[in-house]
XYZ file of C-alpha atoms in Angstrom:
726
model
C -21.439 -7.982 18.179
C -20.861 -4.253 18.732
C -17.931 -2.433 17.140
C -16.852 1.070 18.167
C -13.938 3.194 16.954
C -12.014 5.620 19.137
C -9.538 8.383 18.351
C -6.547 7.853 20.661
C -4.568 10.910 21.653
C -0.942 10.005 22.305
C -0.801 6.758 20.268
C 2.258 7.048 18.051
C 4.251 3.825 18.284
C 4.031 0.058 18.615
C 4.758 0.146 22.370
C 1.699 2.320 22.959
C -0.559 -0.054 21.014
C 0.848 -2.932 23.081
C 0.054 -1.007 26.274
C -3.505 -0.373 25.088
C -3.998 -4.014 24.132
C -2.772 -5.107 27.566
C -5.010 -2.611 29.393
C -8.109 -3.658 27.439
C -7.482 -7.363 28.039
C -9.019 -6.954 31.495
C -12.303 -5.516 30.133
C -15.016 -8.186 30.097
C -16.568 -8.967 26.715
C -13.822 -7.512 24.510
C -13.415 -9.885 21.568
C -10.945 -8.020 19.350
C -8.917 -4.801 19.389
C -7.344 -3.436 16.185
C -5.230 -0.330 15.671
C -4.751 2.088 12.786
C -1.515 3.810 13.782
C -1.595 6.221 10.833
C -4.992 7.597 11.884
C -4.353 7.106 15.633
C -7.542 5.073 15.733
C -8.529 2.041 17.786
C -11.474 -0.216 16.939
C -12.936 -2.377 19.708
C -15.314 -5.270 19.084
C -17.363 -6.538 21.986
C -19.632 -9.559 22.434
C -21.762 -7.727 25.018
C -25.223 -6.443 24.109
C -24.228 -3.200 25.828
C -20.864 -1.885 24.687
C -18.588 -1.366 27.748
C -17.845 2.272 26.891
C -16.924 3.473 30.374
C -14.677 0.469 31.008
C -12.828 1.053 27.717
C -12.320 4.769 28.423
C -11.008 3.998 31.942
C -8.628 1.353 30.573
C -7.249 3.781 27.986
C -6.813 6.471 30.638
C -4.740 4.067 32.748
C -2.161 3.955 29.954
C -1.667 7.721 30.053
C -3.548 8.229 26.782
C -7.060 9.508 26.145
C -9.850 8.283 23.873
C -12.879 9.805 22.219
C -15.540 8.410 19.891
C -15.001 8.664 16.140
C -18.180 10.089 14.671
C -16.915 11.205 11.254
C -15.558 8.562 8.879
C -13.227 11.145 7.414
C -11.987 12.585 10.704
C -8.262 13.094 10.897
C -6.038 13.405 13.947
C -3.527 15.600 12.094
C -4.236 18.799 14.058
C -4.246 17.130 17.486
C -1.051 15.259 16.771
C 0.597 18.417 15.468
C -0.174 20.070 18.829
C 1.242 17.093 20.735
C 4.393 17.029 18.581
C 4.866 20.767 19.034
C 4.713 20.492 22.842
C 7.093 17.524 22.766
C 9.553 19.428 20.560
C 9.321 22.555 22.729
C 10.004 20.575 25.915
C 12.970 18.867 24.242
C 14.425 22.250 23.278
C 13.801 23.631 26.783
C 15.482 20.585 28.297
C 18.529 21.024 26.057
C 18.779 24.776 26.793
C 18.504 24.249 30.575
C 21.162 21.522 30.486
C 23.476 23.808 28.501
C 22.963 26.671 30.974
C 23.610 24.322 33.889
C 26.882 23.246 32.280
C 27.916 26.873 31.667
C 27.115 27.887 35.246
C 29.089 24.931 36.571
C 32.053 25.707 34.339
C 32.129 29.388 35.238
C 31.700 28.874 38.990
C 33.961 25.825 39.353
C 36.186 24.552 36.562
C 35.425 23.606 32.950
C 37.176 20.251 33.290
C 35.193 19.471 36.409
C 31.956 20.418 34.679
C 32.783 18.234 31.676
C 33.927 15.163 33.608
C 31.431 15.475 36.432
C 34.264 15.439 38.961
C 33.472 18.640 40.889
C 36.235 20.579 42.602
C 33.999 21.003 45.620
C 30.209 20.870 45.704
C 28.153 21.227 42.517
C 26.779 24.789 42.433
C 23.179 24.894 43.581
C 22.147 26.834 40.465
C 23.643 24.125 38.221
C 21.970 21.369 40.223
C 18.572 23.081 39.945
C 19.026 23.743 36.223
C 20.014 20.108 35.601
C 16.954 18.902 37.536
C 14.725 21.295 35.567
C 16.242 19.956 32.329
C 15.494 16.397 33.471
C 11.916 17.359 34.363
C 11.282 19.007 30.976
C 12.833 16.182 28.957
C 11.097 13.527 31.023
C 7.662 15.151 30.999
C 6.232 12.571 28.595
C 8.519 9.731 29.714
C 7.998 9.492 33.491
C 4.197 8.855 33.423
C 4.638 5.999 30.944
C 7.503 4.588 32.995
C 5.302 4.597 36.097
C 2.503 2.823 34.229
C 4.962 0.227 32.908
C 6.210 -0.416 36.443
C 2.654 -0.772 37.745
C 1.807 -3.270 34.996
C 5.095 -5.137 35.558
C 5.769 -4.752 31.829
C 9.170 -3.036 31.536
C 9.599 -0.906 28.420
C 12.065 1.661 27.100
C 10.459 4.469 29.134
C 11.063 2.534 32.340
C 14.646 1.699 31.335
C 15.444 5.361 30.703
C 13.777 6.560 33.886
C 15.699 4.057 36.027
C 18.969 5.050 34.318
C 18.373 8.780 34.847
C 17.266 8.298 38.465
C 20.332 6.177 39.175
C 22.657 8.785 37.635
C 21.137 11.473 39.885
C 21.705 9.256 42.941
C 25.365 8.915 41.913
C 25.638 12.679 41.540
C 26.130 12.462 37.757
C 23.786 15.349 37.010
C 25.378 16.213 33.659
C 25.026 12.672 32.382
C 21.486 12.348 33.760
C 20.441 15.552 31.981
C 22.253 14.576 28.764
C 20.548 11.179 28.732
C 17.174 12.859 29.255
C 17.722 15.387 26.455
C 18.925 12.800 23.967
C 16.168 10.319 24.818
C 13.561 13.068 24.489
C 15.100 13.939 21.114
C 14.915 10.273 20.091
C 11.205 10.102 20.970
C 10.574 13.374 19.119
C 12.240 11.893 16.034
C 10.093 8.772 16.336
C 6.898 10.814 16.521
C 8.105 12.948 13.618
C 8.683 9.843 11.483
C 5.147 8.564 12.141
C 3.825 12.077 11.446
C 5.694 12.098 8.124
C 3.888 8.928 7.079
C 0.597 10.381 8.341
C 1.093 13.468 6.217
C 1.680 11.278 3.175
C -1.730 9.666 3.733
C -3.284 13.068 4.465
C -1.988 14.230 1.073
C -4.042 11.444 -0.515
C -7.083 12.623 1.454
C -6.582 16.182 0.177
C -6.567 15.098 -3.490
C -10.340 15.368 -3.880
C -11.841 18.889 -3.586
C -14.371 19.364 -0.756
C -16.922 21.101 -3.023
C -18.779 20.002 -6.168
C -20.486 22.179 -8.805
C -23.943 20.569 -9.110
C -26.178 21.273 -12.103
C -29.744 21.968 -10.948
C -32.943 21.099 -12.844
C -33.435 24.746 -13.860
C -29.971 24.847 -15.462
C -28.308 26.813 -12.668
C -25.138 25.633 -10.938
C -24.709 25.358 -7.171
C -21.563 24.627 -5.133
C -22.290 21.923 -2.543
C -20.174 19.967 -0.092
C -19.072 16.736 -1.762
C -20.523 14.763 1.170
C -23.961 16.253 0.446
C -24.083 15.315 -3.255
C -26.449 12.347 -3.842
C -25.508 9.522 -6.195
C -26.871 10.262 -9.670
C -26.399 14.028 -9.428
C -24.996 15.915 -12.404
C -21.806 17.842 -11.705
C -19.902 20.226 -13.982
C -16.106 19.935 -14.180
C -14.187 22.734 -15.888
C -10.652 22.586 -17.323
C -8.005 22.512 -14.599
C -10.398 21.390 -11.866
C -10.224 18.181 -9.847
C -13.047 15.648 -9.833
C -14.695 15.632 -6.380
C -16.518 12.296 -6.899
C -16.468 9.175 -9.041
C -18.798 9.322 -11.996
C -19.538 8.732 -15.670
C -19.256 11.361 -18.416
C -22.668 12.458 -19.776
C -21.583 15.286 -22.075
C -18.307 16.572 -23.451
C -14.844 15.247 -24.167
C -11.609 15.864 -22.286
C -8.343 14.377 -21.130
C -7.791 13.550 -17.474
C -4.586 13.352 -15.469
C -5.108 10.174 -13.436
C -1.591 10.168 -11.935
C -2.823 10.841 -8.363
C -4.746 7.542 -8.456
C -2.945 5.328 -10.964
C 0.533 6.831 -11.288
C 0.091 7.105 -15.089
C 2.414 9.688 -16.590
C 0.157 10.581 -19.563
C -3.400 12.032 -19.484
C -6.215 9.672 -20.484
C -8.899 10.621 -23.029
C -12.457 10.641 -21.666
C -15.593 10.709 -23.818
C -19.304 10.129 -23.202
C -19.685 6.972 -21.123
C -16.116 7.023 -19.730
C -15.574 6.596 -16.009
C -13.848 9.355 -14.042
C -12.502 9.206 -10.494
C -12.320 11.537 -7.508
C -8.952 13.211 -7.073
C -8.016 13.123 -10.774
C -7.465 16.370 -12.707
C -9.550 17.534 -15.670
C -7.095 18.882 -18.248
C -8.576 20.556 -21.314
C -12.337 20.202 -21.694
C -15.488 20.956 -19.726
C -17.620 17.870 -19.044
C -20.905 17.016 -17.405
C -20.611 13.999 -15.115
C -23.217 11.810 -13.417
C -21.972 10.779 -9.976
C -21.896 7.035 -9.336
C -20.669 6.818 -5.725
C -20.939 8.821 -2.509
C -17.805 10.560 -1.259
C -17.209 7.859 1.370
C -17.079 5.098 -1.252
C -15.078 6.622 -4.105
C -12.069 4.766 -5.456
C -9.850 7.365 -3.751
C -11.626 6.912 -0.403
C -11.217 3.140 -0.647
C -7.494 3.538 -1.402
C -7.046 5.835 1.612
C -8.897 3.413 3.901
C -6.888 0.451 2.700
C -3.554 2.247 3.019
C -4.481 3.180 6.589
C -5.819 -0.270 7.460
C -2.815 -1.922 5.836
C -0.608 -0.819 8.722
C -2.510 -3.123 11.097
C -1.642 -6.146 8.932
C 1.882 -6.421 10.223
C 4.742 -7.778 8.159
C 6.675 -10.857 9.356
C 9.723 -8.656 10.090
C 7.584 -6.318 12.168
C 6.112 -9.206 14.145
C 9.604 -10.598 14.740
C 10.896 -7.264 16.056
C 7.941 -6.912 18.427
C 8.382 -10.442 19.792
C 12.135 -9.901 20.106
C 11.676 -6.630 22.016
C 9.148 -8.274 24.364
C 11.757 -10.845 25.452
C 14.779 -8.599 25.060
C 13.799 -5.874 27.578
C 13.319 -8.137 30.673
C 16.518 -10.025 29.792
C 18.460 -6.757 29.699
C 17.057 -5.724 33.085
C 18.318 -8.990 34.578
C 21.694 -8.562 32.872
C 22.011 -5.015 34.236
C 21.270 -6.319 37.721
C 24.029 -8.924 37.343
C 26.476 -6.271 36.099
C 25.666 -4.146 39.163
C 26.189 -6.857 41.794
C 28.557 -9.581 40.504
C 31.823 -7.567 40.157
C 31.471 -5.978 43.643
C 30.451 -9.260 45.316
C 32.851 -11.655 43.590
C 35.743 -9.392 42.581
C 35.568 -6.751 45.320
C 35.082 -4.006 42.732
C 33.636 -0.590 43.716
C 29.850 -0.644 43.961
C 29.456 2.842 42.482
C 31.508 1.984 39.378
C 29.500 -1.091 38.459
C 26.181 0.463 39.412
C 27.067 3.163 36.882
C 27.956 0.537 34.252
C 24.612 -1.166 34.898
C 22.893 2.148 34.182
C 24.871 2.433 30.932
C 23.672 -1.035 29.970
C 20.061 -0.019 30.620
C 20.475 3.031 28.389
C 22.079 1.266 25.440
C 19.640 -1.632 25.776
C 16.707 0.702 25.125
C 15.097 -0.762 21.961
C 14.132 2.624 20.414
C 15.821 2.225 17.049
C 14.924 -1.459 16.878
C 11.232 -0.886 17.634
C 10.685 2.031 15.232
C 12.831 0.784 12.338
C 10.411 -1.754 10.867
C 6.970 -0.072 11.151
C 8.266 3.221 9.735
C 9.842 1.339 6.810
C 6.648 -0.621 6.095
C 4.423 2.469 6.228
C 6.771 4.430 3.954
C 6.839 1.534 1.473
C 3.025 1.217 1.465
C 2.510 4.940 0.860
C 5.172 5.066 -1.881
C 3.486 2.152 -3.676
C 0.073 3.852 -3.417
C 1.539 6.968 -5.033
C 2.567 4.798 -7.984
C -0.885 3.280 -8.405
C -0.130 0.055 -6.527
C -2.448 -0.696 -3.614
C -0.900 -3.157 -1.140
C -3.328 -4.551 1.442
C -0.815 -4.523 4.305
C 2.697 -5.034 5.589
C 1.905 -8.729 5.493
C 1.949 -8.528 1.665
C 4.678 -5.891 1.372
C 7.451 -8.453 1.819
C 6.047 -11.290 -0.323
C 6.993 -9.854 -3.778
C 10.642 -9.792 -2.680
C 10.564 -13.572 -2.192
C 8.691 -14.562 -5.379
C 10.125 -17.502 -7.325
C 7.483 -17.812 -10.055
C 4.664 -15.711 -11.534
C 1.501 -16.943 -13.252
C -0.147 -14.481 -15.642
C -3.670 -14.719 -16.989
C -3.673 -14.060 -20.744
C -6.791 -12.057 -21.501
C -6.693 -8.628 -19.896
C -3.249 -9.160 -18.375
C -0.780 -10.083 -21.106
C -3.230 -8.851 -23.737
C -5.456 -5.788 -23.878
C -8.579 -7.882 -23.338
C -10.299 -6.018 -26.189
C -10.431 -7.841 -29.559
C -9.516 -5.729 -32.595
C -9.903 -6.276 -36.314
C -6.566 -7.362 -37.793
C -7.516 -8.254 -41.372
C -10.493 -7.737 -43.741
C -10.690 -10.062 -46.784
C -13.568 -9.336 -49.227
C -14.665 -12.096 -51.647
C -17.196 -12.622 -54.455
C -16.732 -9.141 -55.926
C -17.385 -7.205 -52.714
C -15.124 -4.330 -51.705
C -13.625 -4.020 -48.218
C -15.970 -1.114 -47.466
C -19.038 -3.096 -48.573
C -18.002 -6.083 -46.473
C -17.547 -3.955 -43.341
C -20.873 -2.196 -43.961
C -22.742 -5.535 -44.244
C -20.986 -7.018 -41.213
C -21.575 -3.949 -39.031
C -25.263 -3.886 -40.011
C -25.720 -7.354 -38.528
C -23.256 -7.128 -35.612
C -24.609 -3.837 -34.266
C -27.432 -5.873 -32.688
C -25.021 -8.249 -30.922
C -23.195 -7.821 -27.599
C -20.522 -10.413 -28.372
C -16.939 -9.030 -28.002
C -16.065 -10.041 -31.584
C -19.197 -8.325 -32.894
C -18.357 -5.149 -30.962
C -14.832 -5.207 -32.417
C -16.225 -5.335 -35.966
C -18.658 -2.460 -35.301
C -15.939 -0.310 -33.709
C -13.603 -0.937 -36.646
C -16.296 0.062 -39.139
C -17.168 3.188 -37.169
C -13.489 4.177 -36.979
C -13.303 3.821 -40.783
C -16.295 6.167 -41.181
C -18.640 3.402 -42.338
C -22.245 3.699 -41.146
C -24.207 0.528 -40.553
C -27.414 0.034 -42.515
C -30.781 -0.729 -40.951
C -31.287 -4.453 -40.370
C -34.298 -6.572 -39.501
C -35.161 -9.984 -38.101
C -31.896 -10.337 -36.161
C -31.461 -13.822 -34.717
C -28.507 -15.126 -32.728
C -27.275 -18.673 -33.385
C -25.927 -19.881 -30.056
C -22.178 -20.495 -30.162
C -21.979 -19.998 -33.915
C -23.063 -16.512 -35.036
C -26.171 -14.629 -36.134
C -28.459 -13.833 -39.087
C -30.339 -10.690 -40.135
C -31.948 -9.109 -43.195
C -29.920 -6.226 -44.659
C -31.180 -4.379 -47.782
C -33.629 -7.213 -48.379
C -30.905 -9.888 -48.352
C -30.626 -12.638 -45.750
C -27.137 -12.228 -44.282
C -25.449 -14.729 -42.041
C -22.335 -14.073 -40.028
C -20.418 -16.444 -37.802
C -17.591 -18.864 -37.171
C -15.678 -21.265 -39.401
C -17.925 -23.983 -37.991
C -21.068 -22.176 -39.237
C -19.482 -21.887 -42.704
C -18.862 -25.632 -42.764
C -22.419 -26.396 -41.670
C -23.785 -24.284 -44.520
C -21.614 -26.237 -47.015
C -20.355 -23.015 -48.638
C -16.674 -23.563 -47.933
C -14.072 -24.008 -50.699
C -10.655 -25.714 -50.235
C -8.860 -22.380 -50.732
C -11.070 -20.643 -48.130
C -10.601 -23.547 -45.718
C -6.802 -23.230 -46.004
C -6.893 -19.468 -45.331
C -9.163 -19.794 -42.326
C -7.101 -22.636 -40.855
C -3.900 -20.613 -41.109
C -5.486 -17.581 -39.462
C -6.853 -19.689 -36.604
C -3.440 -21.275 -36.081
C -1.908 -17.791 -35.794
C -4.231 -16.950 -32.906
C -6.933 -14.994 -34.728
C -10.683 -15.544 -34.444
C -12.336 -15.465 -37.870
C -15.757 -13.936 -38.561
C -17.183 -15.178 -41.894
C -19.902 -13.157 -43.683
C -22.140 -14.614 -46.383
C -25.422 -14.523 -48.270
C -27.578 -17.427 -49.291
C -25.604 -18.141 -52.507
C -22.059 -16.982 -51.822
C -19.510 -15.998 -49.179
C -19.012 -12.214 -49.021
C -15.680 -12.442 -47.197
C -14.187 -12.811 -43.742
C -12.730 -10.632 -40.988
C -9.866 -11.746 -38.723
C -10.164 -10.474 -35.139
C -7.628 -10.982 -32.385
C -6.740 -9.683 -28.963
C -3.574 -7.564 -29.058
C -0.628 -7.986 -26.745
C -0.039 -5.113 -24.339
C 2.760 -2.810 -25.569
C 4.670 -3.228 -22.310
C 4.094 -6.994 -21.931
C 7.301 -8.262 -23.565
C 9.539 -5.833 -21.663
C 7.707 -6.589 -18.411
C 8.183 -10.351 -18.823
C 11.859 -9.810 -19.675
C 12.284 -7.669 -16.553
C 10.656 -10.354 -14.407
C 13.165 -12.883 -15.721
C 16.060 -10.500 -15.089
C 14.869 -10.257 -11.480
C 15.218 -14.021 -11.103
C 11.533 -14.909 -11.568
C 11.638 -18.268 -13.297
C 9.333 -19.462 -14.691
C 6.887 -16.840 -15.942
C 3.779 -18.893 -16.748
C 0.745 -18.029 -18.894
C -2.733 -19.373 -18.060
C -5.593 -19.138 -20.548
C -8.854 -20.724 -21.556
C -8.076 -20.076 -25.235
C -6.921 -22.726 -27.697
C -3.260 -23.723 -27.799
C -2.630 -22.040 -31.173
C -3.660 -18.657 -29.791
C -1.730 -19.271 -26.566
C 1.468 -20.168 -28.445
C 1.193 -17.026 -30.566
C 0.874 -14.811 -27.469
C 3.714 -16.740 -25.801
C 6.046 -16.033 -28.726
C 5.188 -12.337 -28.620
C 5.613 -11.950 -24.862
C 8.421 -14.410 -24.095
C 6.731 -16.381 -21.298
C 8.364 -19.669 -20.257
C 5.390 -22.008 -19.895
C 1.958 -22.231 -21.540
C -1.183 -23.680 -19.985
C -4.033 -23.443 -22.511
C -7.712 -24.469 -22.740
C -8.107 -24.190 -18.946
C -11.390 -23.963 -17.079
C -11.307 -21.907 -13.822
C -10.868 -25.039 -11.687
C -7.995 -26.148 -13.911
C -6.233 -22.819 -13.303
C -6.392 -23.533 -9.576
C -4.673 -26.883 -10.082
C -1.917 -25.277 -12.176
C -1.278 -22.693 -9.454
C -1.277 -25.430 -6.793
C 1.381 -27.262 -8.781
C 3.477 -24.102 -9.141
C 3.314 -23.474 -5.379
C 4.375 -27.075 -4.746
C 7.318 -26.743 -7.167
C 8.539 -23.233 -6.402
C 7.148 -22.236 -3.002
C 6.298 -18.522 -3.320
C 4.151 -17.856 -6.410
C 2.109 -14.835 -7.534
C -1.057 -15.086 -9.616
C -1.868 -12.004 -11.726
C -5.370 -11.683 -13.157
C -8.434 -9.468 -13.294
C -9.319 -10.042 -9.656
C -12.778 -11.495 -10.381
C -12.656 -14.407 -12.834
C -9.275 -15.482 -11.530
C -10.187 -15.187 -7.834
C -9.969 -18.964 -7.093
C -6.471 -19.176 -8.593
C -5.423 -15.998 -6.764
C -6.600 -17.457 -3.479
C -4.493 -20.562 -4.072
C -1.332 -18.550 -4.813
C 1.066 -17.017 -2.299
C 0.158 -13.535 -3.581
C -2.902 -12.485 -5.575
C -2.398 -9.431 -7.796
C -5.338 -7.746 -9.546
C -4.637 -6.063 -12.875
C -6.363 -2.801 -13.833
C -8.374 -2.516 -10.610
C -9.289 1.189 -10.910
C -13.047 1.493 -10.836
C -13.479 -2.227 -10.147
C -14.574 -2.737 -6.553
C -14.433 -6.523 -6.785
C -10.835 -6.459 -8.015
C -9.719 -4.230 -5.145
C -11.456 -6.466 -2.603
C -10.273 -9.781 -4.064
C -6.534 -9.357 -4.440
C -3.733 -8.927 -1.917
C -2.234 -6.275 -4.204
C -4.109 -4.217 -6.800
C -2.404 -2.591 -9.808
C -4.777 0.321 -10.232
C -4.163 0.738 -13.969
C -3.646 -1.586 -16.930
C 0.152 -1.335 -16.864
C 2.091 -4.584 -16.541
C 5.392 -2.689 -16.061
C 4.287 -2.012 -12.496
C 4.794 -5.686 -11.657
C 8.628 -5.726 -11.896
C 8.676 -2.301 -10.209
C 6.686 -3.784 -7.326
C 9.192 -6.621 -6.915
C 12.130 -4.191 -6.894
C 10.305 -1.929 -4.437
C 9.562 -4.853 -2.113
C 13.184 -5.985 -2.210
C 14.360 -2.469 -1.469
C 11.988 -2.257 1.515
C 13.206 -5.625 2.803
C 16.845 -4.529 2.451
C 16.028 -1.349 4.356
C 14.393 -3.313 7.177
C 17.350 -5.679 7.472
C 19.860 -2.807 7.388
C 17.969 -0.947 10.100
C 17.735 -3.997 12.356
C 21.403 -4.842 11.800
C 22.546 -1.282 12.573
C 20.502 -1.230 15.779
C 21.816 -4.585 17.016
C 25.457 -3.923 16.083
C 25.566 -0.654 18.029
C 23.934 -2.278 21.035
C 26.274 -5.264 20.940
C 29.301 -2.955 20.782
C 28.186 -0.982 23.828
C 27.335 -4.122 25.779
C 30.942 -5.231 25.278
C 32.242 -1.795 26.330
C 29.985 -1.887 29.384
C 31.247 -5.302 30.513
C 34.806 -3.954 30.108
C 33.876 -0.859 32.134
C 34.682 1.509 29.239
C 31.227 2.936 28.390
C 29.527 6.118 29.578
C 25.885 7.144 29.848
C 26.032 10.100 27.478
C 27.935 8.135 24.816
C 25.451 5.268 25.048
C 22.386 7.458 24.614
C 24.109 9.530 21.897
C 24.821 6.330 19.976
C 21.256 5.070 20.433
C 19.768 8.411 19.366
C 22.087 8.523 16.380
C 21.010 5.070 15.275
C 17.336 6.019 15.792
C 17.768 9.032 13.522
C 19.686 6.943 10.998
C 17.036 4.202 10.709
C 14.198 6.741 10.473
C 15.880 8.670 7.656
C 16.825 5.417 5.925
C 13.203 4.228 6.086
C 11.762 7.513 4.824
C 13.966 7.299 1.723
C 11.365 4.847 0.413
C 8.945 7.767 0.019
C 11.251 9.117 -2.683
C 10.987 6.133 -4.998
C 11.826 6.365 -8.693
C 9.145 6.772 -11.315
C 7.946 3.777 -13.309
C 9.312 4.140 -16.863
C 6.665 4.462 -19.545
C 6.873 1.710 -22.167
C 6.680 3.110 -25.733
C 3.732 1.907 -27.799
C 6.075 0.233 -30.282
C 7.859 -1.791 -27.590
């Protein structure tokens, strides 16, 4: 199956994508057509061995748009669309100026009242008539061709409605109203294109985060500036203080802090040392570092975010789908209603034909679904981009609305409610050993192990300035611990179970270890052949923001907040007390997590599952909304979840729910405003009290109102930083 992408010049709204889809439906072998409105890109998949290129190009041309192949994955239509918007704006201004001059000429040559009311005292001056017609031609330059295509396809749209209304007004001699309608409708379309352009610029700003050049360190020690696209994976690049990272990579030399706000929305710089991952588009703050690149420019975390934000627009939200279906039925119904308004009063009530023909034209104008059609997609795009700026990657409008309807949230424990990195909480030396000696012995054995508890012990010793001794004959004891020779002594290290098996446990030691285990700690016991040297309590720490985040979820009406974990119940209950979750599900295997989520969905309907995006993938798939925690740098997490929180910050979860609810309120307000204004003018039209210019002024006003209301979402509030002591 062949798949080809095209850049579409002139594709700026949902009606144009519908026209393209309809035109391509007649091309043989086309299996699927998808649109990326933000990039003005169309992707066509064909089942033919030979892609029907010429047929596709002809079909696009029939819609009044043009297509060209996309050869560069990073190509952007910003310049071309800026040219198109400029011409559209210029023609709108010209149309308005010509209409104003026509009105002035009419007023000066006849009478101002006659010019204003359209009731000429004698014939309309030829100069005014020509100026009005020129104004109509300029304002309708982009409208008339699309109206003609809609008529040919027998698919009436707003361009056809406006053209019929303007043409009818000219026939009635209402040149002022015809020109006014044209100017205002042209202004409305210009506003619509501007609103889409505003969202496009927001995505383009993401694209501009990464610098186009990289300073590559050569084998001879010299530095060379190369295009980021030309830098192979594994190259060494030098990043100086104040510079942006052009590519993803791993620090080889140096130490610095990095402002990751462009990717994750974090307010504070993050410390980076040897081995730390860095990401394209982030800002190096205070130290020079040498970085080994790990991904090409087309596959960086930033590039993936940009692609997903752009592709997200094609996954339409339920509200957006409803509006499109409504408009598809609404427009033909209005045409029929306008026809009835034009003929029934004259035929049945002997009313003047001209009066009711005029009222029918008014109905066509006010029925134009401009504000209704643009309100939802602009809102969704603005909401998606605003979330991306705050480090929340939403896979599409389809998932933008779900957080607003959540009834329950399931949270994985390790890595979500907790840091996911065990830390030493308590060191208890025995048998005459000091704390320093105990840590030195333990680190000497554990430095050979990759177990998370072993790594925690080694890190704690290193942080305390304790160097591990050389060890020999290291042997792991599966599921229990390990042994090694340190300073000529056979040292064993392991779990409470290993202590019991060695028969070296005392009643007092048993009581201490039992209490620590019940509190949620994992205990590492260290001993020699004849005595126990001591023990170290290690536990995973709760995230600083976890308790506040859970409390915020509850305040938003999320009930219950459920914890899922494979740990023992004692540990789970300890974490539950610290975080304030409502329900505990402990000692769960992955398949058991799926069953818990299934039960939650059955009980509460709309449920989110928050996890690491990999181990919790089956449970995420079973939930209404899968949310990956800390997805930055983790390709699998970004791919798995419906929504990815790009950093390890649980406070973004309640922010996401508030943001989704705000977006949903904006959509509903926009739809309601559009329908109320239209309903009011329909009533005025039936009563014979409406006029063309008032109808189009009201529709244009509502269009501007819904666009500005939607774009407010781009100015969302910052996520408050949770203090470490919270």
